[in-house]
Coordinates of C-alpha atoms in Angstrom, one line a residue:
X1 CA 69.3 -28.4 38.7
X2 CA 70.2 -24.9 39.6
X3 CA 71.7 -24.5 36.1
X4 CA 68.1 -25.1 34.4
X5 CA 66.2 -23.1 37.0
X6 CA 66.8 -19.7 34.2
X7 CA 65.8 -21.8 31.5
X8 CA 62.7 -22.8 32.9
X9 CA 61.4 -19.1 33.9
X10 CA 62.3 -18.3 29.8
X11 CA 60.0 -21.1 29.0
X12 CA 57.0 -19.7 30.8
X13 CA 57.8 -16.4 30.4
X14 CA 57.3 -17.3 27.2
X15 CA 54.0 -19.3 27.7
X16 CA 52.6 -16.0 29.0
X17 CA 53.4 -14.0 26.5
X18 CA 51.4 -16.2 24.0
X19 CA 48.5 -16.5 26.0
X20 CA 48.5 -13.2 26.0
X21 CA 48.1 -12.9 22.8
X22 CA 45.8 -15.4 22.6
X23 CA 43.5 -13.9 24.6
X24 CA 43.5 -10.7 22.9
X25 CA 43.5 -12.4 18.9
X26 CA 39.7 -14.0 20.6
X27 CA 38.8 -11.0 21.8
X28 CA 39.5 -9.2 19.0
X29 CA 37.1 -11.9 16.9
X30 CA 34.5 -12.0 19.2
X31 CA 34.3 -7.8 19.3
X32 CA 34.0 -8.2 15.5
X33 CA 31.6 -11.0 15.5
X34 CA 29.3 -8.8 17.4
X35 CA 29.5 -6.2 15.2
X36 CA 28.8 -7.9 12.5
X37 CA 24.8 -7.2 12.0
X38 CA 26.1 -3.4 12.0
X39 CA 28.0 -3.5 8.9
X40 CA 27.0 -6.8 7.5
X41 CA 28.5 -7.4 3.8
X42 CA 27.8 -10.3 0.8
X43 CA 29.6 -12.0 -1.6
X44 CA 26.8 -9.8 -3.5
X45 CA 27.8 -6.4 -2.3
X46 CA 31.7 -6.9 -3.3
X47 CA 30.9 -7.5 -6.7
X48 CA 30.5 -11.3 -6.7
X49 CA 28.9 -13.8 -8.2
X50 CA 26.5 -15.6 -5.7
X51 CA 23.7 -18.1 -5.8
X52 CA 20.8 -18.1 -3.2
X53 CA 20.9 -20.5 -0.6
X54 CA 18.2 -23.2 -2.2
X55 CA 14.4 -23.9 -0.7
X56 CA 11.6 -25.8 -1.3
X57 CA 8.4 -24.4 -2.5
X58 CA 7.0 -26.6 0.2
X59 CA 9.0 -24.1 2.6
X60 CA 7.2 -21.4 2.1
X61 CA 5.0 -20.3 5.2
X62 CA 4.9 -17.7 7.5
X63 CA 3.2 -16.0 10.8
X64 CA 0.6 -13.8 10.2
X65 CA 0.7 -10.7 13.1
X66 CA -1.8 -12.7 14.7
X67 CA 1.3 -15.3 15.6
X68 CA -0.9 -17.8 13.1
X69 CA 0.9 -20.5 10.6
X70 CA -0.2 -19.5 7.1
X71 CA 0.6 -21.6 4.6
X72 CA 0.2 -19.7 0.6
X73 CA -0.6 -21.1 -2.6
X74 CA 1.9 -20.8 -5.3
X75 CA 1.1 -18.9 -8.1
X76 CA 2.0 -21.1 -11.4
X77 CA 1.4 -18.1 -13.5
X78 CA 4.3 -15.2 -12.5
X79 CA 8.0 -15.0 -11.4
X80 CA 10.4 -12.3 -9.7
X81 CA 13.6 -11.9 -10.5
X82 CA 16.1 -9.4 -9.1
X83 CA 19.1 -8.4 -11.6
X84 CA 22.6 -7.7 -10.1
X85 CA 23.6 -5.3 -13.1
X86 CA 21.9 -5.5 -16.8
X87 CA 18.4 -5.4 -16.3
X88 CA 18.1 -5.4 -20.2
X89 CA 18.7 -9.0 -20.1
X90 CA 15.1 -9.2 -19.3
X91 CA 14.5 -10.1 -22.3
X92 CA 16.8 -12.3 -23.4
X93 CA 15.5 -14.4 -20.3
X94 CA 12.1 -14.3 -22.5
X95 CA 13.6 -15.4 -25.7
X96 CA 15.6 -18.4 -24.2
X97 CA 13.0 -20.1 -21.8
X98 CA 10.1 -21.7 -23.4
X99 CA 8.2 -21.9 -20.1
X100 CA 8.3 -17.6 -19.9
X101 CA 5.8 -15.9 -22.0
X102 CA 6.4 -11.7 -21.4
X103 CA 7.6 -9.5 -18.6
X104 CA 7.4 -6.0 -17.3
X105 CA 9.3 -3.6 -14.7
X106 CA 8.5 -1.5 -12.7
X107 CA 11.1 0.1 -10.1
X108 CA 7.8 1.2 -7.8
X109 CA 7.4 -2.4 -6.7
X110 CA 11.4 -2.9 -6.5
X111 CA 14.1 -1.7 -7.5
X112 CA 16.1 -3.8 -10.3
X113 CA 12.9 -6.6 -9.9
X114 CA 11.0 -7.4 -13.3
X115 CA 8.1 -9.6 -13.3
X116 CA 8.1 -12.4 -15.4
X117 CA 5.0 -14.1 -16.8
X118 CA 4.5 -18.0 -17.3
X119 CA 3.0 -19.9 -19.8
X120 CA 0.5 -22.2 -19.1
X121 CA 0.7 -25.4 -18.1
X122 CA 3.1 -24.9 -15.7
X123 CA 3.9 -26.7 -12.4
X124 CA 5.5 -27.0 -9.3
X125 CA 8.1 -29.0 -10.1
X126 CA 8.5 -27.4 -13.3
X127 CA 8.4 -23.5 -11.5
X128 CA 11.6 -25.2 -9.1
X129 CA 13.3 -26.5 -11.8
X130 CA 13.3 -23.3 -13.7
X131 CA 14.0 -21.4 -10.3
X132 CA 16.8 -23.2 -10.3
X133 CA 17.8 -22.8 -13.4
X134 CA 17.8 -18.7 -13.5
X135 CA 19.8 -18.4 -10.1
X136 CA 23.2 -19.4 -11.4
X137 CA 22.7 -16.3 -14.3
X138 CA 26.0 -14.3 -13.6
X139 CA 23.0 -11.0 -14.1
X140 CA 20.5 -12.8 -11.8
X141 CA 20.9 -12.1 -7.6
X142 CA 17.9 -14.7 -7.2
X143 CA 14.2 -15.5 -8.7
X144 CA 11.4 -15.9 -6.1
X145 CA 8.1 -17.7 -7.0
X146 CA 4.8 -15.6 -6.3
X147 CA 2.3 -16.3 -3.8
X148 CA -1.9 -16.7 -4.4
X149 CA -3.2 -14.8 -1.4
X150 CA -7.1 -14.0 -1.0
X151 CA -7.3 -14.1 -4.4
X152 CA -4.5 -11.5 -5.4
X153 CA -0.8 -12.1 -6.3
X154 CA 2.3 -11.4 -4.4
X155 CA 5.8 -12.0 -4.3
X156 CA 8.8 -11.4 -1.7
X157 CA 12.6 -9.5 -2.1
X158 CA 14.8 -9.9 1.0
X159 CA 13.0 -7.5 3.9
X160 CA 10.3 -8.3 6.6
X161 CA 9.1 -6.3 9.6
X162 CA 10.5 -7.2 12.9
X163 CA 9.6 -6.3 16.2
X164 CA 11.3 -6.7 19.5
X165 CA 9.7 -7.1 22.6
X166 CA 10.4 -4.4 25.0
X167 CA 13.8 -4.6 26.8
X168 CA 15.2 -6.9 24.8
X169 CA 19.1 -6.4 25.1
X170 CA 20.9 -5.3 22.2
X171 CA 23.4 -8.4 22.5
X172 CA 20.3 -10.9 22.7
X173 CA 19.2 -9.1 19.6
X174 CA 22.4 -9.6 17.8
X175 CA 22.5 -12.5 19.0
X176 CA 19.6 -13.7 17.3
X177 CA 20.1 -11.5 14.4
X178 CA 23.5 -13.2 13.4
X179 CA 21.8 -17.1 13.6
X180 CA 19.3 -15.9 11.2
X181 CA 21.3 -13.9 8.7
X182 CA 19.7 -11.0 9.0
X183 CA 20.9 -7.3 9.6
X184 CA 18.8 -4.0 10.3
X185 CA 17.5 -1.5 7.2
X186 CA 17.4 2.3 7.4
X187 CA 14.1 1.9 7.8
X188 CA 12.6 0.8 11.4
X189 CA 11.5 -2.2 12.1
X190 CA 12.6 -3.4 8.6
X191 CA 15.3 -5.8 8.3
X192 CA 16.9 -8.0 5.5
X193 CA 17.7 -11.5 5.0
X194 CA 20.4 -12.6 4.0
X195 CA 19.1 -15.2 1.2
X196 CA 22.6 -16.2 -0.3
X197 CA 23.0 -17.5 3.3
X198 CA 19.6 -19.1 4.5
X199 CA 16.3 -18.8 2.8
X200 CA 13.8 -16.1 3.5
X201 CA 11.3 -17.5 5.2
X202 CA 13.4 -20.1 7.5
X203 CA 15.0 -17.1 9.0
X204 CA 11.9 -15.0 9.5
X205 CA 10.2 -18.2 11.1
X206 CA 13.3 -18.8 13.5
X207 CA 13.1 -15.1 14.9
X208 CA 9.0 -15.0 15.2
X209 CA 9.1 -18.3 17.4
X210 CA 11.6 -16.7 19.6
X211 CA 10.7 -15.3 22.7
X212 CA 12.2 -12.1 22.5
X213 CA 10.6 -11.3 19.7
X214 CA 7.1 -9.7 19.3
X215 CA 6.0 -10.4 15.5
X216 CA 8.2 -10.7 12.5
X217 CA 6.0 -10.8 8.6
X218 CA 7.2 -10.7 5.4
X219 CA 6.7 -7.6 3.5
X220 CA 4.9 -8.8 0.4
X221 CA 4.4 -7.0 -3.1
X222 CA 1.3 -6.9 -5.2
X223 CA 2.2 -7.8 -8.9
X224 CA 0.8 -5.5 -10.4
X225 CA 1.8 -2.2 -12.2
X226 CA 1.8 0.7 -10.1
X227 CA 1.1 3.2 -12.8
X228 CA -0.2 2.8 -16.6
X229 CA -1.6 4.5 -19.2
X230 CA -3.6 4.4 -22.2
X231 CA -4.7 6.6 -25.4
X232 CA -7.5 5.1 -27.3
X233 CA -9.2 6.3 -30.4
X234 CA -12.9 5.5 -31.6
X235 CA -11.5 4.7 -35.1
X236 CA -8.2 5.5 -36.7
X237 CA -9.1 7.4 -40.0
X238 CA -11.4 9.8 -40.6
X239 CA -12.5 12.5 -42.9
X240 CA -11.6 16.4 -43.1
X241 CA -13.4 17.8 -40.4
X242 CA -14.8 14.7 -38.9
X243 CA -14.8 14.6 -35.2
X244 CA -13.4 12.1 -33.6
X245 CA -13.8 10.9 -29.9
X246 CA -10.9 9.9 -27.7
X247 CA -10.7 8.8 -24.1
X248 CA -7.0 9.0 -21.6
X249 CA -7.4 5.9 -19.1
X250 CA -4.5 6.4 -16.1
X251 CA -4.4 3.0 -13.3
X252 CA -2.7 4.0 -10.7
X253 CA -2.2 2.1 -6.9
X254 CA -2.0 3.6 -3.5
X255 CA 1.3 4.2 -3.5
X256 CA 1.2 6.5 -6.6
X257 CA 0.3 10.3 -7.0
X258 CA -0.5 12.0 -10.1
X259 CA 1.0 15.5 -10.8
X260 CA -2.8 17.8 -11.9
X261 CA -0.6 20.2 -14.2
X262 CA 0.1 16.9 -16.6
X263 CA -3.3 15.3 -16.8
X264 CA -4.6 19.7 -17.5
X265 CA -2.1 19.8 -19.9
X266 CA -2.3 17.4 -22.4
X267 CA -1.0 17.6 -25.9
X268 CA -2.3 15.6 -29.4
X269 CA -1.3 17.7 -31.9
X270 CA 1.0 15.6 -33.9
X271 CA 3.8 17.6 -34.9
X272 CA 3.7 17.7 -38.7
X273 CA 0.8 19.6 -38.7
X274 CA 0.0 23.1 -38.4
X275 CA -1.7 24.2 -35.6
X276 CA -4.8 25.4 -38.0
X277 CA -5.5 22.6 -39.2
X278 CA -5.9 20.4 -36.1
X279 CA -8.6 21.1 -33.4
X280 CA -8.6 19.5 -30.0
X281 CA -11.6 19.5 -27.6
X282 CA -12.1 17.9 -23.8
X283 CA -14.8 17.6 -22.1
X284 CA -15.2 19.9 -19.0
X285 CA -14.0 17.8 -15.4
X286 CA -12.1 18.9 -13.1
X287 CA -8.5 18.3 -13.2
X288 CA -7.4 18.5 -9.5
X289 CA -10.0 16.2 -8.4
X290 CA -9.9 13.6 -11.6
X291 CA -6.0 13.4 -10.7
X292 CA -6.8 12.6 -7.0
X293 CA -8.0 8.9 -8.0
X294 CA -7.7 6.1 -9.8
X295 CA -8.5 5.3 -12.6
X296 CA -8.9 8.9 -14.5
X297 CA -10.7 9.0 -17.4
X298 CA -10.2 11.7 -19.8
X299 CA -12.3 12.2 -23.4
X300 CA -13.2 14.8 -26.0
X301 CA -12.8 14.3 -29.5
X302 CA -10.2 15.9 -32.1
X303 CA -10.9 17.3 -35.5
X304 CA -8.1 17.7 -38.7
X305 CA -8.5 19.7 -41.7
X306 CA -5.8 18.3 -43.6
X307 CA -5.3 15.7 -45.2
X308 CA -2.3 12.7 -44.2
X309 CA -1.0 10.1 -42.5
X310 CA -0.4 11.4 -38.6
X311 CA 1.0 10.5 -35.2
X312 CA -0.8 11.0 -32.4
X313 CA 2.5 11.5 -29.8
X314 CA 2.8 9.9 -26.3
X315 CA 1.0 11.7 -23.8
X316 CA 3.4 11.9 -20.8
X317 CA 1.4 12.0 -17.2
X318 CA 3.8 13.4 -14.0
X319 CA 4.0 11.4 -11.0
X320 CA 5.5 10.7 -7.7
X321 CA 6.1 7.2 -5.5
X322 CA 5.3 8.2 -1.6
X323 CA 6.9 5.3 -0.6
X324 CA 9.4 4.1 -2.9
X325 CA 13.0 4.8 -2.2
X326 CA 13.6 7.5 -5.4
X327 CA 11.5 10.6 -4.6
X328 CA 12.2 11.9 -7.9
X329 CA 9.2 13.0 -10.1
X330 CA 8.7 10.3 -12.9
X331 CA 6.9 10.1 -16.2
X332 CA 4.3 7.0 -17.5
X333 CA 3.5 8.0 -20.9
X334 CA 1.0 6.3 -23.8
X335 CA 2.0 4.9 -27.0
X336 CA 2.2 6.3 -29.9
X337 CA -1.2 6.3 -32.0
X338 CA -1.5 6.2 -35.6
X339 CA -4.0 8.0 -37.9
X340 CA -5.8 8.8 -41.3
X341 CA -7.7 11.3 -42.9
X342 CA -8.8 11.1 -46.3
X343 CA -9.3 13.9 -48.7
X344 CA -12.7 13.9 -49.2
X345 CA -15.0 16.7 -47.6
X346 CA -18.1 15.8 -46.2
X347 CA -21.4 16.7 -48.5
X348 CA -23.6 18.0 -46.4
X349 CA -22.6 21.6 -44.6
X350 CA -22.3 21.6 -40.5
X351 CA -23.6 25.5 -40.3
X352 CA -27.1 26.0 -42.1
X353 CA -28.9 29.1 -42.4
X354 CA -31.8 28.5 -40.0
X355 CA -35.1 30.3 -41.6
X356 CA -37.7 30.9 -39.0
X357 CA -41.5 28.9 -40.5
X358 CA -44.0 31.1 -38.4
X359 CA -44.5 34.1 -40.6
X360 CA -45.5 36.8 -38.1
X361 CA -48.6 38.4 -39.4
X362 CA -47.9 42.1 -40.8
X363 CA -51.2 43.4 -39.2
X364 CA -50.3 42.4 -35.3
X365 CA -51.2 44.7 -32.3
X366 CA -47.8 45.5 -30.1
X367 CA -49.7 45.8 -26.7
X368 CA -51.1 42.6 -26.8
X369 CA -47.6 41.0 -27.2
X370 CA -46.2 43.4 -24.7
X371 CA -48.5 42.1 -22.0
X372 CA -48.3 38.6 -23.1
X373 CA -44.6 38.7 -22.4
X374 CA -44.6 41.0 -19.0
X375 CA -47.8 37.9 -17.9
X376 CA -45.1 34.9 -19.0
X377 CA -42.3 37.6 -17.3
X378 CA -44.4 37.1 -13.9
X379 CA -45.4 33.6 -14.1
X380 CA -41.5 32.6 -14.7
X381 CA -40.3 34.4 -11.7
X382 CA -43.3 32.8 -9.8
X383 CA -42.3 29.4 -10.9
X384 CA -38.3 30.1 -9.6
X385 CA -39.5 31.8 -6.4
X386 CA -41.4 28.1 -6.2
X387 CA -38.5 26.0 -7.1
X388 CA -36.0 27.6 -5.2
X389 CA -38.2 27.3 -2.0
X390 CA -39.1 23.9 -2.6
X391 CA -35.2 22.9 -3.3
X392 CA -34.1 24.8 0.2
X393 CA -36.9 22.6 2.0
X394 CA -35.5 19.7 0.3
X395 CA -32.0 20.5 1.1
X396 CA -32.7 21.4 4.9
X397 CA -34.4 18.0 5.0
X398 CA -31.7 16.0 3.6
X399 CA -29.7 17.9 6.0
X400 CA -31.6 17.0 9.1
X401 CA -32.0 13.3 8.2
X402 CA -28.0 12.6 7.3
X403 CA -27.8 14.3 10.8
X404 CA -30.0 12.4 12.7
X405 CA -28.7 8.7 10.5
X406 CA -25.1 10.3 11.7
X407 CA -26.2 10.0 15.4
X408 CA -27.9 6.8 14.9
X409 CA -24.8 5.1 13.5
X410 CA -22.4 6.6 16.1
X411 CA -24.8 4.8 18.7
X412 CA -25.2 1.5 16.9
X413 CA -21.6 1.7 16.5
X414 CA -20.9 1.6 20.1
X415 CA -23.6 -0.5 21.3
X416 CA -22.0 -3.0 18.6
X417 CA -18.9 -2.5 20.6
X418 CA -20.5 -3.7 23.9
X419 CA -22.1 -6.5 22.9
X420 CA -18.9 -7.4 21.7
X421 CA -16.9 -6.8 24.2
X422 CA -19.7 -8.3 26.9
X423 CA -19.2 -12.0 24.6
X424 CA -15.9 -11.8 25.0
X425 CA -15.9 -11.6 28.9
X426 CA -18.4 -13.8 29.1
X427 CA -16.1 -16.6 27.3
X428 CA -13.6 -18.5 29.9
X429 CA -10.6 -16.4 29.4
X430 CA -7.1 -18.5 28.1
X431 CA -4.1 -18.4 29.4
X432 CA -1.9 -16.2 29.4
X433 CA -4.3 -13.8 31.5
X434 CA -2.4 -10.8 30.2
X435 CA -2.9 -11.4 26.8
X436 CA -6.8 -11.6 27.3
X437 CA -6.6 -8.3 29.3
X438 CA -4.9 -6.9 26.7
X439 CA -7.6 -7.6 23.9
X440 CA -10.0 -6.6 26.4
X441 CA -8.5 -3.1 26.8
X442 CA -8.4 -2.7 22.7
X443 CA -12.0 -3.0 22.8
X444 CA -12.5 -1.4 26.0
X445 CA -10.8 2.0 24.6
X446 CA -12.5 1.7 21.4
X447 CA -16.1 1.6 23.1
X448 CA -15.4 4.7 25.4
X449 CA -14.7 6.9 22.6
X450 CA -17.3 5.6 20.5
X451 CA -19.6 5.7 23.4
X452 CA -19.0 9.4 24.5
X453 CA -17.5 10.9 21.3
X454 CA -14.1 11.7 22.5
X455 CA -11.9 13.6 19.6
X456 CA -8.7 13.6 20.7
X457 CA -7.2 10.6 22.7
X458 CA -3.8 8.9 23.1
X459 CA -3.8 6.5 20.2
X460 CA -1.0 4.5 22.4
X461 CA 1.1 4.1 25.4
X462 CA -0.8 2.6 28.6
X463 CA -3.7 2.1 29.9
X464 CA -3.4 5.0 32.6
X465 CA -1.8 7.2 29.7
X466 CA -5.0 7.1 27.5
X467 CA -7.0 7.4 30.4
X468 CA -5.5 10.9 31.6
X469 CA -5.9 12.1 28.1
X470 CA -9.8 11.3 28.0
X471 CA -10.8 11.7 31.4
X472 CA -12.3 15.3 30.8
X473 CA -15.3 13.2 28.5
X474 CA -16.0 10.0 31.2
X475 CA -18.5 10.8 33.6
X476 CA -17.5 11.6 37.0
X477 CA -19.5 8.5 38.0
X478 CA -17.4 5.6 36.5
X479 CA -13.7 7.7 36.3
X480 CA -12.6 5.8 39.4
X481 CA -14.0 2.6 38.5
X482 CA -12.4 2.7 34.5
X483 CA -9.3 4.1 36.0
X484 CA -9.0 0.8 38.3
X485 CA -9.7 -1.3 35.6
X486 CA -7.6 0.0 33.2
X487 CA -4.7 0.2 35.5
X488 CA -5.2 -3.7 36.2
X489 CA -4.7 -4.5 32.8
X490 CA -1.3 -2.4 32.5
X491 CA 0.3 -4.1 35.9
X492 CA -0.6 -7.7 34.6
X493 CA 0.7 -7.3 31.0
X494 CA 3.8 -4.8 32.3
X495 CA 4.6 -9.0 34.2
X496 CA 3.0 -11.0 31.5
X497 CA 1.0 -12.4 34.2
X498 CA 0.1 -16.2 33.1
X499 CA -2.9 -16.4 35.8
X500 CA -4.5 -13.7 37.3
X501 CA -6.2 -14.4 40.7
X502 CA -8.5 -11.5 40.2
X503 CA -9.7 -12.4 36.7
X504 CA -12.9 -13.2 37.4
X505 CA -13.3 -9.8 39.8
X506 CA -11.9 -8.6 36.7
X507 CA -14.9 -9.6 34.2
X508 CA -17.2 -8.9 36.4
X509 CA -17.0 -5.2 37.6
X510 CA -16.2 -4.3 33.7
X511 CA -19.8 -6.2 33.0
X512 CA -21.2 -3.8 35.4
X513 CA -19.8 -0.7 34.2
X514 CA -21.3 -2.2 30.7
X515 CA -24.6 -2.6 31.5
X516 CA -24.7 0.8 33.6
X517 CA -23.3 2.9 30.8
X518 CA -25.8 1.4 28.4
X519 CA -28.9 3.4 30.1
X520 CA -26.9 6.6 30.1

C-alpha cells in the first residue's frame, strides 16, 4: 500500500490540472458569449448563402408605443426584397414570376431594397408561397410582405426602436438581447434583428413584453418613391415659331431636400440646335421658395425656329436625403422627350403695325388739352392718396383681428387643456398609480404653458426639473402648491408605486388649483 501512495497523488495531481482547464475553456465561452451582441456576425456578413428563418403572415403583429396589440392587414398588392449583391437581377425576378407585374428602387427607403409590384388577384397563400419561393435566390437576403396601415402602405427591413427602462444592467440587456437575436445599430435606440435566426416580429414581441424593457416598434417604410420627376409637353410637334407650353412636376417626401440652383437652372435646349433658333421662357416664381415643398411645379412654354426632329434632354434636379445613410448629393432626372416642328410658317404675322383710328383734329386748341391732362393729373393722385389710405386701414385691421383671434385661440387652447385634464381626474384612476400620475403630469405641464405663455421650458427630465425652469411665469400664489404636486408624481413613478394612499388627496388639490387658475 505504501508503494501506490505516489501513484495516487499523480492521479489527482492530474485531476486538478484538468479541472483547471476546465474551468478556464467555460470561462473563456461564457466571456465570449457575452460579447456576442457587441460584434455579432451572420452567415450573411461572411459571404454566405442564407435563408430567413420562415413566418406566418398570420405572425405579423406588433406593440404600438402605447404597449397596444396591433394586428396589420397585408397588402396583396407590393413586395420588398433586399439583394445580397446584384440588384440588376430585379428584373429578371419580373420576367420569371407571373404573379410580379413591375418594380422600382429607391436606395432613400433602403439600401439594396426594390419594391416589387403584384398582379392582381393575388392572395395570402399565394403572397407565402411566392415569399417562399424568392428567399432561397443565391442574390436574395430575404423578401418581406407589406403592411395596409390607415390606409397607406408599408413594409419592414431588419431594425426597430428599442428602449430600456432606466437602470437596466448591461448584462440583463445582453441577456435579453442574445434570446432575441438581436444586436445594437450605430444609431441609438435602433437595433437589428437577426431574421436568418428568428423572425422579425417574434423577437421584437419577446423584448416589448419584458419587463425591463420600455417600448420596442418596428420601424416601418412608406412605399412610396421618395423623389420623382416629370417633363410634360402640351403637344409634341409644332410649327416654326409656335409656342409651346411645358410644365416640370418634382414629388418629393419629407425626408428629401431639393437643391434651388437645379430647379433655377434648368436646361431644354436640345443639343443639335443652335442656340438661335430655340427660345425658352418660364414663368416668373420664385425658385428658393418653390424648391422648399412638394410638389414644384414649373411651366413656360418654348419656341423653335427650325425645322426637325428634336430631343428635349433629361432635366436633372439636385437633391439630398436628411436621413438616409449616404449624405452624398444625388440627381432625379426626367425622361427624355421627343419633338416636331414642321416647315411651314404661320400665315398671319405676330408683330402688326398698330395705326391709331381717332384722327386728332388739325384745328385743336393746346390749352384746353393741357388743362384736361394737369385736371386727370390731380384726380389720379387723389384717387391713390384714397386707395393707399383705405388699403393701410385695411391692413391695420386685419392686423388687429389676427391679433386679437391669436389670443383667443391661445385661451381656448388652454381652457381645452383643463377640461381635459379635470375628466381625466375625475375618472377612477387604474392601477398602476404611477402610470396615471404620469399622464396627469403630461397634461399638467402642457396646460401651464399654455395657460401662462411660457417660452422656454425644460421639454424633459422631472417634474421638479421643469418646474425650476418655469417658475419665474407661475404666480407666486400656486408655486408651492404646483411644486408639491409635481414633486408627488416624480417620487411615485421614481418607485413605480402600484397604489398610492394619497391618490385621491392627489386629485383633489390639483382640481382646486384648476378651478382657481381658471378665474385668473
Amino acid at each position: 500500500m505504501r508503494n501506490l501512495r505516489p501513484d495516487l497523488r499523480g492521479f489527482k495531481n492530474l485531476v486538478s490540472i484538468y479541472q483547471i482547464c476546465l474551468i478556464i475553456f467555460l470561462g473563456t465561452i461564457l466571456f465570449f458569449g457575452v460579447s456576442v451582441p457587441a460584434t455579432y456576425t451572420t452567415p450573411f456578413d461572411k459571404g454566405e448563402k442564407h435563408s430567413p428563418a420562415p413566418f406566418g403572415l398570420d405572425d405579423i403583429w406588433f406593440y404600438t408605443p402605447s404597449m397596444s396589440k396591433k394586428v396589420p392587414d397585408i397588402d396583396l398588392n407590393w413586395l420588398l426584397i433586399v439583394f445580397r449583391s446584384d440588384m440588376t437581377k430585379a428584373k429578371d425576378i419580373v420576367d420569371s414570376n407571373e404573379h410580379i407585374a413591375d418594380f422600382f428602387c429607391d436606395s432613400n427607403l433602403g439600401k439594396d431594397a426594390c419594391f416589387f409590384k403584384l398582379q392582381e388577384g393575388m392572395n395570402e397563400i399565394m403572397l407565402q408561397g411566392l415569399i417562399a419561393k424568392l428567399n432561397p435566390y443565391e442574390f436574395v437576403s430575404y423578401a418581406h410582405p407589406a403592411l395596409h396601415i390607415s390606409d397607406k402602405t408599408y413594409t419592414f427591413f431588419n431594425a426597430f426602436e428599442l428602449e430600456w427602462k432606466t437602470g437596466v444592467d448591461p448584462d440583463i440587456q445582453n441577456r435579453l438581447m442574445i434570446q432575441a437575436h438581436v444586436s445594437p445599430d450605430k444609431n441609438k435606440n435602433t437595433y437589428t434583428v437577426n431574421i436568418f435566426e428568428t423572425p422579425f416580429f417574434k423577437a421584437i414581441n419577446l423584448l416589448a413584453e419584458d419587463i425591463h424593457v420600455l417600448k420596442a416598434n418596428p420601424f416601418l417604410v412608406e412605399i412610396k418613391a421618395s423623389v420623382s420627376a416629370e417633363l410634360r409637353l402640351a403637344i409634341n410637334g409644332a410649327n416654326i415659331g409656335d409656342k409651346v407650353p411645358f410644365s416640370l412636376n418634382v414629388v418629393f417626401s419629407d425626408l428629401i431636400r431639393i437643391e434651388s440652383s437645379s430647379v433655377a437652372n434648368i436646361r431644354l435646349k436640345p443639343s443639335d440646335i443652335q442656340k438661335t433658333l430655340f427660345d425658352v421662357q418660364f414663368d416668373s416664381c420664385d425658385y428658393v421658395e418653390t424648391a422648399s415643398k412638394s410638389p414644384i411645379q414649373i411651366s413656360g412654354h418654348i419656341t423653335f425656329y427650325a425645322p426637325g426632329e428634336f430631343m428635349i434632354p433629361p432635366v436633372r434636379i439636385k437633391y439630398m436625403c436628411s436621413d438616409c445613410p449616404e449624405k452624398e448629393v444625388k440627381t432625379v432626372e426626367t425622361k427624355a422627350v421627343p419633338f416636331k416642328v414642321a416647315s411651314i410658317v404661320p400665315s398671319k404675322a405676330e408683330n402688326k403695325l398698330m395705326v391709331p383710328t381717332d384722327v386728332l383734329d388739325p384745328d385743336y386748341k393746346i390749352g384746353y388739352y393741357h388743362k384736361k391732362a394737369n385736371t386727370n393729373l390731380v384726380l389720379s393722385g387723389l384717387c391713390f392718396f384714397i386707395a393707399s389710405a383705405s388699403l393701410l386701414w385695411f391692413l391695420g385691421k386685419i392686423y388687429a383681428i389676427k391679433k386679437a383671434r391669436k389670443k383667443l385661440q391661445v385661451k381656448k387652447k388652454a381652457d381645452i387643456l383643463a377640461e381635459k385634464l379635470s375628466l381625466f381626474l375625475n375618472k377612477t384612476p387604474l392601477s398602476p398609480h404611477w402610470i396615471y400620475m404620469a399622464k396627469i403630469s403630461k397634461l399638467l405641464r402642457k396646460y401651464l404653458i399654455e395657460k401662462y405663455e411660457i417660452a422656454h421650458y425644460a421639454g424633459g427630465g422631472t417634474g421638479v426639473i421643469f418646474f425650476e425652469s418655469v417658475r419665474g411665469d407661475l404666480p407666486e400664489a400656486h408655486k408651492a402648491g404646483l411644486h408639491r404636486l409635481l414633486k408627488t408624481i416624480d417620487e411615485s413613478a421614481a418607485i413605480e408605486l402600484k397604489s398610492c394612499s394619497e391618490i385621491d388627496d392627489f386629485r383633489s388639490e390639483l382640481l382646486r388649483y384648476l378651478e382657481d387658475s381658471k378665474l385668473q
